CSV table of C-alpha atoms and ligand atoms in Angstrom, one decimal:
chain,number,residue,atom,x,y,z
F,8,UNK,CA,-3.0,6.8,72.7
F,9,UNK,CA,-2.8,7.5,76.4
F,10,UNK,CA,0.2,5.9,78.0
F,11,UNK,CA,0.7,8.1,81.0
F,12,UNK,CA,1.7,5.8,83.8
F,13,UNK,CA,1.2,8.3,86.6
F,14,UNK,CA,0.6,12.0,86.7
F,15,UNK,CA,3.9,13.6,87.2
F,16,UNK,CA,2.9,17.1,86.1
F,17,UNK,CA,3.4,19.4,89.1
F,18,UNK,CA,6.2,17.3,90.6
F,19,UNK,CA,9.4,19.1,91.3
F,20,UNK,CA,12.3,19.0,88.8
F,21,UNK,CA,15.7,20.1,90.0
F,22,UNK,CA,17.6,21.6,87.0
F,23,UNK,CA,20.6,23.7,86.2
F,24,UNK,CA,20.1,26.9,84.3
F,25,UNK,CA,23.1,28.7,82.7
F,26,UNK,CA,23.1,32.2,84.3
F,27,UNK,CA,26.4,33.5,83.0
F,28,UNK,CA,29.4,32.2,81.0
F,29,UNK,CA,32.1,30.9,83.3
F,30,UNK,CA,35.6,32.3,83.5
F,31,UNK,CA,38.0,29.5,84.4
F,32,UNK,CA,36.4,26.9,86.7
F,33,UNK,CA,32.6,26.6,86.7
F,34,UNK,CA,30.8,28.1,89.7
F,35,UNK,CA,27.3,27.8,91.1
F,36,UNK,CA,26.8,31.4,90.0
F,37,UNK,CA,27.3,30.2,86.4
F,38,UNK,CA,25.1,27.1,86.7
F,39,UNK,CA,22.3,27.7,89.1
F,40,UNK,CA,20.4,24.8,90.6
F,41,UNK,CA,16.7,25.7,90.6
F,42,UNK,CA,13.5,23.9,91.4
F,43,UNK,CA,10.7,23.9,88.8
F,44,UNK,CA,7.5,22.0,88.2
F,45,UNK,CA,7.3,19.2,85.7
F,46,UNK,CA,5.0,20.3,82.9
F,47,UNK,CA,1.9,18.6,81.6
F,48,UNK,CA,2.8,16.4,78.5
F,49,UNK,CA,1.4,17.2,75.1
F,50,UNK,CA,0.8,14.6,72.4
F,51,UNK,CA,4.1,13.4,70.9
F,52,UNK,CA,6.0,14.0,74.2
F,53,UNK,CA,7.3,11.7,76.8
F,54,UNK,CA,8.8,12.4,80.2
F,55,UNK,CA,12.3,11.1,80.9
F,56,UNK,CA,13.6,10.6,84.5
F,57,UNK,CA,17.3,10.9,84.3
F,58,UNK,CA,19.4,8.0,85.8
F,59,UNK,CA,22.9,8.8,84.8
F,60,UNK,CA,24.3,12.1,83.3
F,61,UNK,CA,27.5,12.3,81.3
F,62,UNK,CA,30.1,14.9,82.3
F,63,UNK,CA,32.0,15.9,79.2
F,64,UNK,CA,34.7,18.5,78.5
F,65,UNK,CA,32.2,19.6,75.8
F,66,UNK,CA,29.9,20.9,78.6
F,67,UNK,CA,32.5,23.5,79.2
F,68,UNK,CA,32.7,24.5,75.5
F,69,UNK,CA,28.9,24.7,75.3
F,70,UNK,CA,28.8,27.1,78.2
F,71,UNK,CA,31.2,29.5,76.4
F,72,UNK,CA,30.8,31.4,73.2
F,73,UNK,CA,33.6,29.5,71.5
F,74,UNK,CA,32.8,28.8,67.8
F,75,UNK,CA,31.8,25.1,67.9
F,76,UNK,CA,29.9,22.3,66.3
F,77,UNK,CA,26.8,23.1,68.4
F,78,UNK,CA,25.6,26.6,69.3
F,79,UNK,CA,26.4,28.0,72.8
F,80,UNK,CA,23.7,27.2,75.3
F,81,UNK,CA,21.7,30.4,75.6
F,82,UNK,CA,21.8,32.1,79.0
F,83,UNK,CA,18.8,31.2,81.0
F,84,UNK,CA,18.4,27.7,79.4
F,85,UNK,CA,18.8,24.3,81.1
F,86,UNK,CA,22.4,23.2,80.6
F,87,UNK,CA,22.9,20.8,77.8
F,88,UNK,CA,24.2,17.3,78.7
F,89,UNK,CA,23.9,13.7,77.5
F,90,UNK,CA,22.1,11.3,79.8
F,91,UNK,CA,20.4,7.9,80.2
F,92,UNK,CA,17.0,7.9,81.7
F,93,UNK,CA,13.7,6.0,81.9
F,94,UNK,CA,10.4,7.0,80.4
F,95,UNK,CA,8.1,7.6,83.3
F,96,UNK,CA,5.1,9.0,81.4
F,97,UNK,CA,4.4,9.0,77.7
F,98,UNK,CA,2.1,10.2,75.0
F,99,UNK,CA,3.8,8.3,72.2
F,100,UNK,CA,3.9,4.7,71.3
F,101,UNK,CA,7.6,4.4,70.3
F,102,UNK,CA,8.7,5.4,73.8
F,103,UNK,CA,6.5,3.4,76.2
F,104,UNK,CA,6.6,3.9,80.0
F,105,UNK,CA,9.6,1.9,81.4
F,106,UNK,CA,11.8,2.2,78.2
F,107,UNK,CA,15.4,3.1,78.8
F,108,UNK,CA,16.6,6.0,76.6
F,109,UNK,CA,19.6,8.1,75.8
F,110,UNK,CA,19.7,11.6,74.5
F,111,UNK,CA,20.5,15.3,75.3
F,112,UNK,CA,18.5,15.3,78.4
F,113,UNK,CA,20.3,18.1,80.2
F,114,UNK,CA,21.5,18.6,83.7
F,115,UNK,CA,18.2,18.0,85.4
F,116,UNK,CA,16.1,15.3,87.0
F,117,UNK,CA,13.3,15.2,84.4
F,118,UNK,CA,13.5,16.0,80.7
F,119,UNK,CA,10.6,16.3,78.2
F,120,UNK,CA,11.3,14.2,75.1
F,121,UNK,CA,10.0,16.0,72.1
F,122,UNK,CA,11.3,15.6,68.6
F,123,UNK,CA,10.3,19.2,67.7
F,124,UNK,CA,12.8,20.6,70.2
F,125,UNK,CA,15.4,17.9,70.9
F,126,UNK,CA,18.8,18.6,69.5
F,127,UNK,CA,19.1,15.0,68.3
F,128,UNK,CA,16.4,12.3,68.6
F,129,UNK,CA,16.5,10.1,71.7
F,130,UNK,CA,17.4,6.5,71.1
F,131,UNK,CA,16.2,3.4,73.1
F,132,UNK,CA,18.8,1.2,74.8
F,133,UNK,CA,18.6,-2.5,74.0
F,134,UNK,CA,16.2,-4.3,76.3
F,135,UNK,CA,17.3,-6.2,78.3
F,136,UNK,CA,20.5,-4.1,78.6
F,137,UNK,CA,23.5,-6.3,77.9
F,138,UNK,CA,25.9,-4.2,80.1
F,139,UNK,CA,25.6,-2.0,83.2
F,140,UNK,CA,24.0,1.4,82.3
F,141,UNK,CA,27.1,3.5,83.0
F,142,UNK,CA,28.9,1.8,80.2
F,143,UNK,CA,26.5,3.1,77.6
F,144,UNK,CA,27.8,6.6,78.4
F,145,UNK,CA,31.4,5.4,78.5
F,146,UNK,CA,33.2,2.5,76.9
F,147,UNK,CA,30.1,1.4,74.9
F,148,UNK,CA,28.9,5.0,74.5
F,149,UNK,CA,30.1,8.2,72.9
F,150,UNK,CA,33.5,8.3,74.5
F,151,UNK,CA,34.3,4.7,73.6
F,152,UNK,CA,33.0,5.3,70.1
F,153,UNK,CA,35.2,8.4,69.7
F,154,UNK,CA,38.2,6.3,70.6
F,155,UNK,CA,37.1,3.6,68.1
F,156,UNK,CA,36.5,6.0,65.2
F,157,UNK,CA,39.7,8.0,65.8
F,158,UNK,CA,41.9,5.0,66.1
F,159,UNK,CA,40.4,2.9,63.3
F,160,UNK,CA,39.7,5.5,60.7
F,161,UNK,CA,42.5,8.1,61.3
F,162,UNK,CA,45.2,6.6,63.5
F,163,UNK,CA,45.2,3.1,61.8
F,164,UNK,CA,48.2,1.9,63.9
F,165,UNK,CA,50.1,-1.1,62.5
F,166,UNK,CA,51.7,-3.8,64.7
F,167,UNK,CA,55.0,-2.5,66.1
F,168,UNK,CA,54.2,1.2,65.5
F,169,UNK,CA,54.3,3.6,68.4
F,170,UNK,CA,51.0,5.3,69.5
F,171,UNK,CA,51.0,8.2,71.9
F,172,UNK,CA,47.8,8.9,73.8
F,173,UNK,CA,47.2,12.0,76.0
F,174,UNK,CA,44.7,12.1,78.8
F,175,UNK,CA,45.3,8.4,78.8
F,176,UNK,CA,43.5,7.6,82.1
F,177,UNK,CA,40.4,9.3,80.9
F,178,UNK,CA,37.2,8.1,79.1
F,179,UNK,CA,38.4,8.5,75.5
F,180,UNK,CA,42.1,8.0,76.1
F,181,UNK,CA,41.8,4.8,78.1
F,182,UNK,CA,39.8,3.1,75.3
F,183,UNK,CA,41.9,4.6,72.5
F,184,UNK,CA,45.1,3.1,74.0
F,185,UNK,CA,43.5,-0.3,74.6
F,186,UNK,CA,42.3,-0.4,71.0
F,187,UNK,CA,45.9,0.4,69.8
F,188,UNK,CA,47.2,-2.4,72.0
F,189,UNK,CA,44.7,-4.7,70.5
F,190,UNK,CA,46.0,-3.7,67.1
F,191,UNK,CA,49.5,-4.7,68.1
F,192,UNK,CA,51.0,-1.3,68.6
F,193,UNK,CA,53.4,-0.1,71.3
F,194,UNK,CA,51.4,2.4,73.3
F,195,UNK,CA,52.6,5.2,75.5
F,196,UNK,CA,50.2,7.3,77.6
F,197,UNK,CA,50.4,10.6,79.3
F,198,UNK,CA,48.5,11.4,82.5
F,199,UNK,CA,48.6,13.8,85.5
F,200,UNK,CA,49.9,11.8,88.5
F,201,UNK,CA,52.1,8.8,89.4
F,202,UNK,CA,48.9,6.9,90.5
F,203,UNK,CA,47.2,7.5,87.2
F,204,UNK,CA,50.3,6.5,85.3
F,205,UNK,CA,50.5,3.3,87.3
F,206,UNK,CA,46.8,2.6,86.5
F,207,UNK,CA,47.4,3.2,82.8
F,208,UNK,CA,50.3,0.7,82.6
F,209,UNK,CA,49.2,-1.9,85.2
F,210,UNK,CA,45.4,-2.0,84.7
F,211,UNK,CA,45.0,-0.7,81.1
F,212,UNK,CA,48.1,-2.5,79.7
F,213,UNK,CA,49.9,0.5,78.1
F,214,UNK,CA,53.6,0.0,77.6
F,215,UNK,CA,54.6,3.2,79.3
F,216,UNK,CA,53.0,6.4,80.8
F,217,UNK,CA,54.5,9.8,81.2
F,218,UNK,CA,53.4,12.0,84.2
F,219,UNK,CA,53.3,15.5,82.7
F,220,UNK,CA,53.3,17.1,86.1
F,221,UNK,CA,56.8,15.8,86.7
F,222,UNK,CA,59.3,18.7,86.1
F,223,UNK,CA,61.3,16.4,83.8
F,224,UNK,CA,58.3,15.4,81.7
F,225,UNK,CA,59.8,16.5,78.4
F,226,UNK,CA,62.8,14.2,78.9
F,227,UNK,CA,60.6,11.4,80.2
F,228,UNK,CA,58.4,11.7,77.1
F,229,UNK,CA,61.5,11.6,74.8
F,230,UNK,CA,62.8,8.5,76.6
F,231,UNK,CA,59.4,6.8,76.3
F,232,UNK,CA,59.3,7.1,72.5
F,233,UNK,CA,62.8,6.1,71.4
F,234,UNK,CA,61.5,5.2,68.0
F,235,UNK,CA,59.4,8.3,67.5
F,236,UNK,CA,55.6,8.6,67.3
F,237,UNK,CA,53.6,7.1,64.4
F,238,UNK,CA,50.1,7.9,65.8
F,239,UNK,CA,49.3,10.8,68.2
F,240,UNK,CA,45.8,10.4,69.7
F,241,UNK,CA,45.5,14.0,70.9
F,242,UNK,CA,43.1,14.8,73.7
F,243,UNK,CA,44.9,17.7,75.4
F,244,UNK,CA,46.5,20.2,73.0
F,245,UNK,CA,48.7,23.1,74.1
F,246,UNK,CA,52.3,22.6,75.1
F,247,UNK,CA,51.9,18.9,75.6
F,248,UNK,CA,50.8,18.4,72.0
F,249,UNK,CA,53.6,20.7,70.8
F,250,UNK,CA,56.1,18.4,72.6
F,251,UNK,CA,54.6,15.2,71.1
F,252,UNK,CA,54.7,16.8,67.5
F,253,UNK,CA,58.5,17.1,67.9
F,254,UNK,CA,58.7,13.3,68.0
F,255,UNK,CA,56.5,12.5,65.0
F,256,UNK,CA,57.9,10.0,62.5
F,257,UNK,CA,57.6,10.4,58.7
F,258,UNK,CA,54.0,9.7,57.6
F,259,UNK,CA,52.7,10.0,61.2
F,260,UNK,CA,48.9,10.5,61.8
F,261,UNK,CA,47.7,13.0,64.4
F,262,UNK,CA,44.2,12.1,65.5
F,263,UNK,CA,42.8,15.4,66.8
F,264,UNK,CA,40.1,14.2,69.3
F,265,UNK,CA,40.2,17.2,71.7
F,266,UNK,CA,42.2,20.0,73.2
F,267,UNK,CA,40.9,20.1,76.8
F,268,UNK,CA,43.8,22.3,78.0
F,269,UNK,CA,42.3,25.1,75.9
F,270,UNK,CA,38.6,24.9,76.8
F,271,UNK,CA,38.9,27.4,79.7
F,272,UNK,CA,40.9,29.8,77.6
F,273,UNK,CA,38.0,32.1,76.9
F,274,UNK,CA,38.3,33.1,80.5
F,275,UNK,CA,41.6,34.9,79.8
F,276,UNK,CA,43.5,32.6,82.1
F,277,UNK,CA,45.6,31.0,79.4
F,278,UNK,CA,49.1,32.2,79.1
F,279,UNK,CA,49.9,29.8,76.3
F,280,UNK,CA,51.0,31.4,73.0
F,281,UNK,CA,49.6,28.9,70.4
F,282,UNK,CA,50.8,25.6,68.9
F,283,UNK,CA,54.5,26.1,68.2
F,284,UNK,CA,55.3,22.8,66.5
F,285,UNK,CA,52.7,22.5,63.8
F,286,UNK,CA,55.4,22.9,61.2
F,287,UNK,CA,56.5,19.3,62.0
F,288,UNK,CA,53.5,18.1,60.0
F,289,UNK,CA,55.4,19.4,56.9
F,290,UNK,CA,58.8,18.2,57.9
F,291,UNK,CA,57.5,14.7,58.7
F,292,UNK,CA,54.9,14.6,55.8
F,293,UNK,CA,52.4,13.9,58.6
F,294,UNK,CA,48.6,14.4,58.7
F,295,UNK,CA,46.4,15.8,61.4
F,296,UNK,CA,42.6,15.1,61.2
F,297,UNK,CA,39.9,16.5,63.4
F,298,UNK,CA,36.7,14.5,63.8
F,299,UNK,CA,33.4,14.5,65.8
F,300,UNK,CA,31.7,11.4,67.0
F,301,UNK,CA,28.3,13.0,66.6
F,302,UNK,CA,28.8,13.1,62.8
F,303,UNK,CA,28.9,9.3,62.7
F,304,UNK,CA,25.7,7.9,64.2
F,305,UNK,CA,25.5,5.3,61.4
F,306,UNK,CA,28.8,3.8,62.6
F,307,UNK,CA,27.7,3.4,66.2
F,308,UNK,CA,26.4,-0.2,65.9
F,309,UNK,CA,29.7,-1.3,64.3
F,310,UNK,CA,31.7,0.5,67.0
F,311,UNK,CA,29.7,-0.9,69.9
F,312,UNK,CA,30.0,-4.5,68.5
F,313,UNK,CA,33.8,-4.1,68.3
F,314,UNK,CA,34.1,-2.5,71.8
F,315,UNK,CA,31.7,-5.1,73.4
F,316,UNK,CA,33.9,-7.8,71.7
F,317,UNK,CA,37.1,-6.5,73.3
F,318,UNK,CA,35.3,-6.3,76.7
F,319,UNK,CA,33.9,-9.8,76.5
F,320,UNK,CA,37.3,-11.2,75.4
F,321,UNK,CA,38.9,-9.5,78.4
F,322,UNK,CA,41.1,-7.3,76.2
F,323,UNK,CA,39.6,-4.1,77.4
F,324,UNK,CA,38.4,-2.8,80.7
F,325,UNK,CA,35.9,0.0,81.4
F,326,UNK,CA,36.6,2.4,84.2
F,327,UNK,CA,34.0,4.9,85.6
F,328,UNK,CA,34.1,7.6,88.3
F,329,UNK,CA,30.5,8.0,89.5
F,330,UNK,CA,29.5,11.1,91.5
F,331,UNK,CA,26.3,10.8,93.5
F,332,UNK,CA,23.5,13.3,93.3
F,333,UNK,CA,22.1,16.0,91.0
F,334,UNK,CA,23.2,18.7,93.5
F,335,UNK,CA,26.9,17.9,92.6
F,336,UNK,CA,27.0,18.8,88.9
F,337,UNK,CA,29.2,21.9,89.3
F,338,UNK,CA,32.0,20.2,91.3
F,339,UNK,CA,31.8,17.2,89.0
F,340,UNK,CA,32.3,19.2,85.8
F,341,UNK,CA,35.4,20.8,87.3
F,342,UNK,CA,36.8,17.3,88.0
F,343,UNK,CA,37.5,17.0,84.3
F,344,UNK,CA,39.8,20.0,84.4
F,345,UNK,CA,41.4,19.2,87.8
F,346,UNK,CA,42.2,15.6,86.7
F,347,UNK,CA,40.4,14.0,89.7
F,348,UNK,CA,38.4,11.4,87.7
F,349,UNK,CA,39.6,8.2,86.2
F,350,UNK,CA,37.8,6.6,83.2
F,351,UNK,CA,34.3,7.9,82.3
F,352,UNK,CA,33.0,10.6,84.7
F,353,UNK,CA,29.3,10.3,85.4
F,354,UNK,CA,26.7,11.6,87.7
F,355,UNK,CA,24.3,9.1,89.2
F,356,UNK,CA,20.8,10.7,89.6
F,357,UNK,CA,18.6,7.7,90.2
F,358,UNK,CA,17.8,4.0,89.5
F,359,UNK,CA,15.2,2.5,87.2
F,360,UNK,CA,12.0,2.1,89.2
F,361,UNK,CA,9.6,0.9,86.6
F,362,UNK,CA,9.7,-2.5,84.7
F,363,UNK,CA,11.6,-2.2,81.5
F,364,UNK,CA,9.4,-3.3,78.5
F,365,UNK,CA,10.5,-6.6,77.0
F,366,UNK,CA,9.0,-6.4,73.6
H,169,NAP,N1,36.1,14.5,68.9
H,169,NAP,C1,35.1,14.0,69.5
H,169,NAP,O1,34.0,13.6,69.0
H,169,NAP,C2,35.2,13.8,71.0
H,169,NAP,C3,34.2,13.2,71.8
H,169,NAP,C4,34.4,13.1,73.2
H,169,NAP,C5,35.5,13.7,73.8
H,169,NAP,N2,36.4,14.3,73.0
H,169,NAP,C6,37.6,14.9,73.6
H,169,NAP,O2,38.4,13.9,74.2
H,169,NAP,C7,39.1,14.5,75.2
H,169,NAP,C8,38.9,13.6,76.5
H,169,NAP,O3,37.6,13.7,76.9
H,169,NAP,P1,37.0,12.7,78.0
H,169,NAP,O4,35.5,12.9,78.0
H,169,NAP,O5,37.6,11.4,77.8
H,169,NAP,O6,37.6,13.3,79.3
H,169,NAP,P2,38.6,12.6,80.3
H,169,NAP,O7,39.9,12.3,79.6
H,169,NAP,O8,37.9,11.5,81.0
H,169,NAP,O9,38.8,13.8,81.4
H,169,NAP,C9,39.6,14.8,81.1
H,169,NAP,C10,41.1,14.6,81.5
H,169,NAP,O10,41.9,15.5,80.8
H,169,NAP,C11,43.1,15.7,81.6
H,169,NAP,N3,43.4,17.2,81.6
H,169,NAP,C12,42.5,18.2,81.9
H,169,NAP,N4,43.1,19.4,81.8
H,169,NAP,C13,44.4,19.1,81.3
H,169,NAP,C14,45.5,19.9,81.0
H,169,NAP,N5,45.4,21.2,81.0
H,169,NAP,N6,46.6,19.3,80.5
H,169,NAP,C15,46.7,17.9,80.4
H,169,NAP,N7,45.7,17.1,80.7
H,169,NAP,C16,44.5,17.7,81.2
H,169,NAP,C17,42.8,15.2,83.0
H,169,NAP,O11,43.5,14.1,83.2
H,169,NAP,P3,45.0,14.1,83.9
H,169,NAP,O12,44.8,13.8,85.4
H,169,NAP,O13,45.8,13.1,83.2
H,169,NAP,O14,45.5,15.5,83.8
H,169,NAP,C18,41.3,14.9,83.0
H,169,NAP,O15,41.0,13.8,83.8
H,169,NAP,C19,38.6,15.9,75.4
H,169,NAP,O16,39.5,16.8,74.8
H,169,NAP,C20,37.3,15.9,74.7
H,169,NAP,O17,37.0,17.2,74.2
H,169,NAP,C21,36.3,14.4,71.7
């Protein structure tokens, strides 16, 4: 079984190694871009050339020593990241040269696919791909599926209920809000600028959006939810979540998707004193449920079918912010914390160069 298309061993791989744990924003001293040589493949391995890399708030968690669902990336290792790539050399039949794959391929140009060391097995994308590749890391990928699982399994909004979504212009929030609209709810978003709020209402179809950088944001939030909040799809945590909890209705569901405002806290830059309004869960007989998309691989086909249906019916749009070039990983990660991306944030590393197998 010799499927090596071309000898890539010895070719240069630009990759990011984690040198130290960041404090606050990520710097090039934390993530060092180095040039290494692509290794010779052993039996059972394939070589993935990355095409798109996903920038996720979780990247920042994995750089820290925060107790998490995955171990911290050890210092000196290639930084963990999800990506889409093309097999360019192979010593296994199930991943032929040309196949498009998704997996934990890391912040680098080339990754060695190897079941013995991969965090989770790579999956092959459908061939031919029914949607543009970036969508498989966004609306039809792990962020869209997070929104689907959180909204359908935990939030379960009924027509007429009020759903509040934080980080509403982002990858998860934008899809979560559009699903809630499709279920007939009244949907209020929260985002960090007037432009983003306009996008959330005019392009994504939310009913209202609160700019949390407006000094009067607490009053604006109260005015936007006159009938209270039945579902809080929480992506941000901290004082914003505290304020939303003060508006919960009896029997409300808090979908705890993420708390991005706290992911840099290990740096000692946080002055926030902890969630103050958790007691509202008791007062309002409400529930709060955390969940992780990675736990539900068996639900991905169902989620993708639903999300693809909304897209094809014109009831959902998919937004992406695409940063060019492997050399721009550090600045791109920080965009998530600076609020300078809209929709799914991706890094474009290359385009497919080999014919995709049809069988
Ligand atoms: N549970 C799961 O399985 C799962 C899976 C994927 C993601 N998540 C979580 O979902 C959330 C969103 O992730 P994403 O990938 O979709 O990122 P994203 O929303 O596309 O990007 C992050 C956004 O968060 C906002 N933000 C950053 N710092 C903030 C702060 N201190 N206060 C308020 N807003 C802040 C920014 O938007 P503004 O301009 O509006 O500030 C930024 O654009 C994260 O908490 C992430 O951890 C959970």
